[in-house]
């Protein structure tokens, strides 16, 4: 009997020590084996965006609504931010692109995108006639539609009413001229207060400058997209760009956004520049910063019609997508009235929404729609697929002008350097 | 109740009066149970503790190696980036890059190309790549406020004439152009450019990499192992230290690694106490189990030994009782083990003793009774014999020869009967007395019966209890014969060491039922006849033992045969006869 007892006790001792020995090293075993199993039922739709911050949050909310409306679907919002182009190119290169993506540079990417005419024509839900007509031009290459407009903005002049009031200068009105603009800028400049009439970007996106060039009756490139000499370096083009360089030179404007410089949006918010030229994007932040802001259409060159440039974002579907129908559903959902209303950082692409929200009646928004009417010219990048190469020289030239170079000289130089890309 | 028992036990143990088998058994059992138990527990503890310690040690070693590898790869990447930029800047074809704000078209083209390179060098981890010129102008993303670079702790203390790489360590990236600093934890590297006569001489390459993941790993490691992590540069500058307070001790367990890229040393210190914690858990478990099993072993040993000794004690108590005379004491027999058989033999022994004593008692009682009776009958023999002699003389004088003969024979018979000084007499003497008795009967009845005696002379010297044959002869005459007519045959022969006496008559015989009654002791009965047989039987048994005595065979109407068997015994060979 004794023997049995000691055996039992012994076995218990051994077991306890073995158990406690296991306890020490057993913690790492359960990390794998999860994350699988659910994927069979739920389809994952990848959606790539360049937005960040508030705009990204809105897009994620829309994605969640789509998931709620389509059970069994998960929308994976991929925020590429600054690296949008690289990551997208990498995705296409690896034949593993996001299913749906934001798109503007159709000349570069259209070969990787799914033509959408078939979907748009067949699907009456899209209600294609409700879109602003001009928007579709930007999503077409040739006659093929590659992107459904999701949002857009035109460019207007913001002005700080308080600074105008302080200087006793009347608010600018639609139909004003660049001469009046420069005059007002001079008046509103007070160097002692480090206050300037206008802010000039040190590093401009040449795309945004096209409105001014068009307004002066010129363009960066010939209408057939084949020639830049005589267009990019024309007298009118140089004049329009020189104007901003001159304003910096004479002190009525300040350089913004360069090395060691605050961004124009921030300076405007701080009330240190009276006028600022931009799209719809910063409007909300200006309001939040408590700036008493007004908007006005772009000024005109004497005797010439004012032209606007349209910045549009569209949604495209990758050619390599494995679930194009679902992707189309998402695109449609994204440009539905409800979704558009959620997206306050863009202007609505549907006329019905604009009418419903009375945006075109709002004096702050009205100039944007007025500028939309004037945005009939075709941007350079749509006219020549090599435009990105040309643009490198043009950008450098424009930047040099802002630092005091002669516009005509540097544009001639840029044309000379760029010619080889067009041959 | 329990407490009382314990107290009792304690008292017993303390007083030392309990140095019994039970204590010895208990100690023995405990030793037998505890030695293997404790040694096994100790062995299993030492082995598992050793295993766990070595595993944990290896785990820590690996974890630190992993940290080293991760940090190394970050540092290596940064260093590589800086080298790429450095060599780009030293390229004679890149002289267009100035150390001031680029304003001309060509300068801007150069700047754009360079910044495109910087952009291409960025990875997911990159938090910033800048080339800061002495003028304050910098290349890189336009989000740097050069004035705020002094927020970097190690930036200001950077030696002016530094050659090679200068690692800034971990810090928060708080030098953004915009007011809201990111507080992003980064790892920084500053590389001063030495390029005599070059435009970039005196500029500094600043590479920053997001260190969130790395710091997270450090924190995970700290949480995991409870170790204290420090990273030091070769010149003794503290790069990183765990937030937890820590006092280094000599016996700390130390894992140490040196980073290949910049000779930083990663040192993880773990207090010995924490390191041996898990083996401590095993130890305490082992101790708990050992204690429990000790208690269990003690309890079981106690129960078992007390059960065992309780039986021995019962046996002892019973023996004591028996020694006090309680012979009806019996033990309950528990089990069939050795103790059980001991119980059984004890019981057998006691019952044997009891029967023996009962027998002795019985025989003593009978002896006493017989003596008493004899005493009762003992009339003053002298008076009787003198009187009888006087009568005999008178009868001789009167010439009544027959009466004198009768008296003579009677005197002889009585003499034998009344002489109680000897219990055992020779067979010859008994036979002579029978002769006298028969003479009396002859005178009384006349010569009507026949008496045949067959007895060798040599047998006559053996002893026989006194007055055993005469009552049997009396029985024959009083019950067997009518008016003394019949024949009696007495035959004595030897059978090995025994003598066998056969007394045969052809009288009336005894009825079967009466024959049964013959040997039953009935001291109350005063009936004649039976008493003689029984007495005789008793006498033989008393003197020679139970195996000896009388056997009676009788058939009604045909006579009776009595067989007597007793051992040969001569006068003087044994003290028995003389003593009495």
Short mmCIF file of C-alpha atoms in Angstrom, two decimals, chain B residues 104-360:
data_model
loop_
_atom_site.label_atom_id
_atom_site.label_comp_id
_atom_site.label_asym_id
_atom_site.label_seq_id
_atom_site.Cartn_x
_atom_site.Cartn_y
_atom_site.Cartn_z
CA UNK B 104 18.16 80.53 -62.00
CA UNK B 105 16.52 78.14 -64.38
CA UNK B 106 19.52 75.79 -64.45
CA UNK B 107 19.91 75.84 -60.69
CA UNK B 108 16.29 74.99 -60.31
CA UNK B 109 16.58 72.18 -62.83
CA UNK B 110 19.53 70.79 -60.80
CA UNK B 111 17.60 71.20 -57.58
CA UNK B 112 14.56 69.45 -59.02
CA UNK B 113 16.68 66.58 -60.27
CA UNK B 114 18.37 66.27 -56.89
CA UNK B 115 15.12 66.37 -55.02
CA UNK B 116 13.70 63.76 -57.34
CA UNK B 117 16.63 61.58 -56.27
CA UNK B 118 15.91 62.30 -52.62
CA UNK B 119 12.29 61.39 -53.18
CA UNK B 120 13.26 58.13 -54.79
CA UNK B 121 15.41 57.31 -51.78
CA UNK B 122 12.45 57.56 -49.48
CA UNK B 123 10.96 54.39 -48.09
CA UNK B 124 7.95 53.75 -45.90
CA UNK B 125 10.12 54.21 -42.86
CA UNK B 126 11.77 57.42 -44.00
CA UNK B 127 10.70 60.41 -41.97
CA UNK B 128 12.95 62.95 -43.59
CA UNK B 129 15.91 63.39 -45.92
CA UNK B 130 17.46 66.84 -45.95
CA UNK B 131 20.71 68.43 -47.00
CA UNK B 132 21.15 71.53 -44.93
CA UNK B 133 23.59 74.08 -46.33
CA UNK B 134 25.51 76.53 -44.15
CA UNK B 135 23.40 79.38 -45.55
CA UNK B 136 20.27 77.85 -44.03
CA UNK B 137 18.88 76.78 -47.38
CA UNK B 138 18.17 73.08 -47.59
CA UNK B 139 17.26 70.46 -50.14
CA UNK B 140 14.47 68.00 -49.49
CA UNK B 141 10.77 68.17 -48.78
CA UNK B 142 9.67 71.73 -48.13
CA UNK B 143 8.47 71.03 -44.60
CA UNK B 144 11.62 71.67 -42.59
CA UNK B 145 12.15 74.67 -40.39
CA UNK B 146 15.91 74.92 -40.16
CA UNK B 147 15.71 77.09 -37.06
CA UNK B 148 13.95 74.31 -35.24
CA UNK B 149 16.72 71.79 -35.86
CA UNK B 150 18.14 72.70 -32.50
CA UNK B 151 15.14 70.86 -31.05
CA UNK B 152 17.10 67.72 -31.81
CA UNK B 153 18.96 67.06 -28.56
CA UNK B 154 22.15 65.86 -30.17
CA UNK B 155 22.14 68.40 -33.04
CA UNK B 156 23.68 71.27 -31.12
CA UNK B 157 26.30 69.17 -29.40
CA UNK B 158 27.47 67.85 -32.74
CA UNK B 159 31.18 68.56 -33.02
CA UNK B 160 31.99 71.13 -35.68
CA UNK B 161 34.77 69.26 -37.39
CA UNK B 162 33.15 65.92 -37.38
CA UNK B 163 34.20 63.44 -40.01
CA UNK B 164 32.10 60.52 -41.06
CA UNK B 165 28.71 59.75 -39.62
CA UNK B 166 27.20 61.33 -36.57
CA UNK B 167 24.29 59.40 -35.13
CA UNK B 168 21.72 61.60 -33.47
CA UNK B 169 19.93 58.74 -31.72
CA UNK B 170 16.23 58.67 -30.95
CA UNK B 171 14.24 61.89 -30.68
CA UNK B 172 10.88 63.38 -31.59
CA UNK B 173 10.71 65.00 -34.99
CA UNK B 174 9.73 68.52 -33.98
CA UNK B 175 11.13 70.68 -36.72
CA UNK B 176 8.20 71.01 -39.09
CA UNK B 177 7.57 74.28 -40.92
CA UNK B 178 3.99 74.30 -39.81
CA UNK B 179 3.24 74.96 -36.19
CA UNK B 180 1.91 71.53 -35.36
CA UNK B 181 4.86 69.31 -34.61
CA UNK B 182 4.36 65.66 -35.35
CA UNK B 183 6.18 64.36 -32.25
CA UNK B 184 6.98 61.40 -34.43
CA UNK B 185 9.75 59.35 -32.82
CA UNK B 186 12.63 59.14 -35.26
CA UNK B 187 16.14 57.88 -35.47
CA UNK B 188 18.47 60.50 -36.83
CA UNK B 189 21.75 60.48 -38.71
CA UNK B 190 23.78 63.55 -39.55
CA UNK B 191 26.62 63.37 -42.07
CA UNK B 192 28.72 66.50 -42.47
CA UNK B 193 29.97 66.92 -46.00
CA UNK B 194 33.66 67.54 -46.47
CA UNK B 195 34.30 68.65 -50.00
CA UNK B 196 37.07 71.22 -50.17
CA UNK B 197 36.32 73.84 -52.80
CA UNK B 198 32.96 72.16 -53.45
CA UNK B 199 29.74 74.12 -53.09
CA UNK B 200 28.38 71.69 -50.53
CA UNK B 201 31.40 71.81 -48.20
CA UNK B 202 30.09 72.27 -44.68
CA UNK B 203 26.57 71.13 -45.51
CA UNK B 204 25.03 68.37 -43.48
CA UNK B 205 23.01 65.41 -44.66
CA UNK B 206 20.20 64.71 -42.22
CA UNK B 207 18.46 61.38 -42.50
CA UNK B 208 15.54 60.60 -40.25
CA UNK B 209 13.77 57.32 -40.07
CA UNK B 210 10.52 56.56 -38.28
CA UNK B 211 11.57 54.78 -35.12
CA UNK B 212 8.06 54.01 -33.91
CA UNK B 213 8.31 50.38 -34.88
CA UNK B 214 11.76 50.00 -33.41
CA UNK B 215 10.77 51.62 -30.12
CA UNK B 216 7.64 49.48 -30.07
CA UNK B 217 9.87 46.44 -30.42
CA UNK B 218 12.03 47.65 -27.58
CA UNK B 219 8.95 48.12 -25.44
CA UNK B 220 7.64 44.68 -26.35
CA UNK B 221 10.99 43.22 -25.44
CA UNK B 222 10.94 45.04 -22.11
CA UNK B 223 7.42 43.87 -21.36
CA UNK B 224 8.22 40.36 -22.47
CA UNK B 225 11.38 39.80 -20.56
CA UNK B 226 11.09 42.52 -17.88
CA UNK B 227 14.61 43.41 -18.84
CA UNK B 228 16.15 46.85 -18.75
CA UNK B 229 17.39 47.94 -22.12
CA UNK B 230 20.14 50.46 -22.73
CA UNK B 231 21.82 51.47 -25.95
CA UNK B 232 25.07 53.35 -25.74
CA UNK B 233 27.33 54.78 -28.37
CA UNK B 234 31.01 53.86 -28.30
CA UNK B 235 31.85 57.22 -26.69
CA UNK B 236 29.52 56.39 -23.81
CA UNK B 237 26.58 58.60 -24.86
CA UNK B 238 23.25 57.15 -23.79
CA UNK B 239 21.13 56.55 -26.89
CA UNK B 240 18.20 54.74 -25.37
CA UNK B 241 17.15 53.58 -21.96
CA UNK B 242 14.05 51.80 -20.75
CA UNK B 243 11.61 54.03 -18.95
CA UNK B 244 11.46 51.77 -15.93
CA UNK B 245 13.67 52.56 -12.98
CA UNK B 246 16.53 50.23 -12.63
CA UNK B 247 19.48 49.80 -10.34
CA UNK B 248 22.14 47.63 -11.98
CA UNK B 249 23.45 44.86 -9.81
CA UNK B 250 26.39 42.59 -10.13
CA UNK B 251 24.40 39.40 -10.43
CA UNK B 252 22.14 40.74 -13.20
CA UNK B 253 21.73 38.56 -16.23
CA UNK B 254 23.14 40.49 -19.17
CA UNK B 255 22.56 40.07 -22.88
CA UNK B 256 24.79 42.30 -24.92
CA UNK B 257 25.21 42.99 -28.59
CA UNK B 258 27.22 45.44 -30.59
CA UNK B 259 25.72 46.94 -33.72
CA UNK B 260 27.87 46.40 -36.74
CA UNK B 261 26.93 49.69 -38.39
CA UNK B 262 27.98 52.15 -35.72
CA UNK B 263 29.28 50.14 -32.78
CA UNK B 264 26.38 51.01 -30.55
CA UNK B 265 26.02 48.46 -27.78
CA UNK B 266 22.63 47.08 -26.93
CA UNK B 267 22.58 45.83 -23.39
CA UNK B 268 19.62 44.12 -21.79
CA UNK B 269 19.92 43.67 -18.06
CA UNK B 270 17.61 41.43 -16.15
CA UNK B 271 17.72 41.21 -12.37
CA UNK B 272 18.70 37.71 -11.36
CA UNK B 273 15.50 37.52 -9.35
CA UNK B 274 13.35 38.12 -12.41
CA UNK B 275 15.43 35.76 -14.50
CA UNK B 276 14.96 32.92 -12.07
CA UNK B 277 11.34 33.76 -11.44
CA UNK B 278 9.88 31.03 -13.60
CA UNK B 279 12.13 28.40 -12.11
CA UNK B 280 11.13 29.82 -8.73
CA UNK B 281 7.53 29.05 -9.61
CA UNK B 282 8.52 25.46 -10.31
CA UNK B 283 10.40 25.33 -7.07
CA UNK B 284 7.49 26.60 -5.02
CA UNK B 285 5.18 24.19 -6.82
CA UNK B 286 7.54 21.33 -6.11
CA UNK B 287 7.76 22.36 -2.48
CA UNK B 288 3.99 22.60 -2.19
CA UNK B 289 3.56 19.18 -3.75
CA UNK B 290 6.30 17.75 -1.55
CA UNK B 291 4.69 19.20 1.56
CA UNK B 292 1.28 17.88 0.57
CA UNK B 293 2.66 14.45 -0.15
CA UNK B 294 4.60 14.51 3.13
CA UNK B 295 1.41 15.25 4.99
CA UNK B 296 -0.35 12.57 2.99
CA UNK B 297 2.43 10.07 3.62
CA UNK B 298 2.44 10.96 7.31
CA UNK B 299 -1.31 10.60 7.54
CA UNK B 300 -1.36 7.29 5.72
CA UNK B 301 1.62 6.00 7.68
CA UNK B 302 -0.08 7.05 10.88
CA UNK B 303 -3.35 5.39 9.95
CA UNK B 304 -1.68 2.25 8.73
CA UNK B 305 0.74 1.87 11.61
CA UNK B 306 -1.96 2.58 14.15
CA UNK B 307 -4.13 -0.05 12.53
CA UNK B 308 -1.24 -2.44 12.62
CA UNK B 309 -0.19 -1.72 16.17
CA UNK B 310 -3.78 -1.55 17.35
CA UNK B 311 -4.07 -5.24 16.54
CA UNK B 312 -0.87 -5.99 18.38
CA UNK B 313 -2.12 -3.99 21.31
CA UNK B 314 -5.42 -5.86 21.35
CA UNK B 315 -3.40 -9.04 21.41
CA UNK B 316 -1.32 -7.73 24.27
CA UNK B 317 -4.39 -6.61 26.18
CA UNK B 318 -6.01 -9.98 25.67
CA UNK B 319 -2.89 -11.71 26.91
CA UNK B 320 -2.96 -9.51 29.97
CA UNK B 321 -6.60 -10.43 30.57
CA UNK B 322 -5.78 -14.07 30.25
CA UNK B 323 -2.95 -13.66 32.70
CA UNK B 324 -5.47 -12.18 35.10
CA UNK B 325 -7.49 -15.35 34.76
CA UNK B 326 -10.11 -14.35 32.27
CA UNK B 327 -9.83 -17.48 30.26
CA UNK B 328 -12.94 -16.87 28.19
CA UNK B 329 -11.13 -13.99 26.45
CA UNK B 330 -11.12 -14.43 22.70
CA UNK B 331 -9.72 -12.28 19.91
CA UNK B 332 -11.72 -11.29 16.87
CA UNK B 333 -9.70 -12.63 13.93
CA UNK B 334 -9.15 -9.83 11.38
CA UNK B 335 -7.67 -10.80 8.09
CA UNK B 336 -5.72 -13.84 7.11
CA UNK B 337 -2.30 -12.34 7.49
CA UNK B 338 0.37 -13.27 10.03
CA UNK B 339 -1.32 -11.28 12.73
CA UNK B 340 -4.59 -13.05 11.95
CA UNK B 341 -2.97 -16.44 12.36
CA UNK B 342 -1.32 -15.19 15.52
CA UNK B 343 -4.76 -14.25 16.79
CA UNK B 344 -6.03 -17.62 15.81
CA UNK B 345 -3.22 -19.51 17.57
CA UNK B 346 -3.70 -17.35 20.60
CA UNK B 347 -7.36 -18.23 20.68
CA UNK B 348 -6.52 -21.88 20.26
CA UNK B 349 -3.96 -21.74 23.02
CA UNK B 350 -6.26 -20.01 25.46
CA UNK B 351 -9.06 -22.47 24.80
CA UNK B 352 -6.57 -25.33 25.23
CA UNK B 353 -5.42 -23.92 28.53
CA UNK B 354 -9.00 -23.46 29.52
CA UNK B 355 -9.97 -27.07 28.86
CA UNK B 356 -6.86 -28.29 30.57
CA UNK B 357 -7.55 -26.25 33.62
CA UNK B 358 -11.15 -27.38 33.63
CA UNK B 359 -10.01 -31.01 33.52
CA UNK B 360 -7.54 -30.50 36.33
#
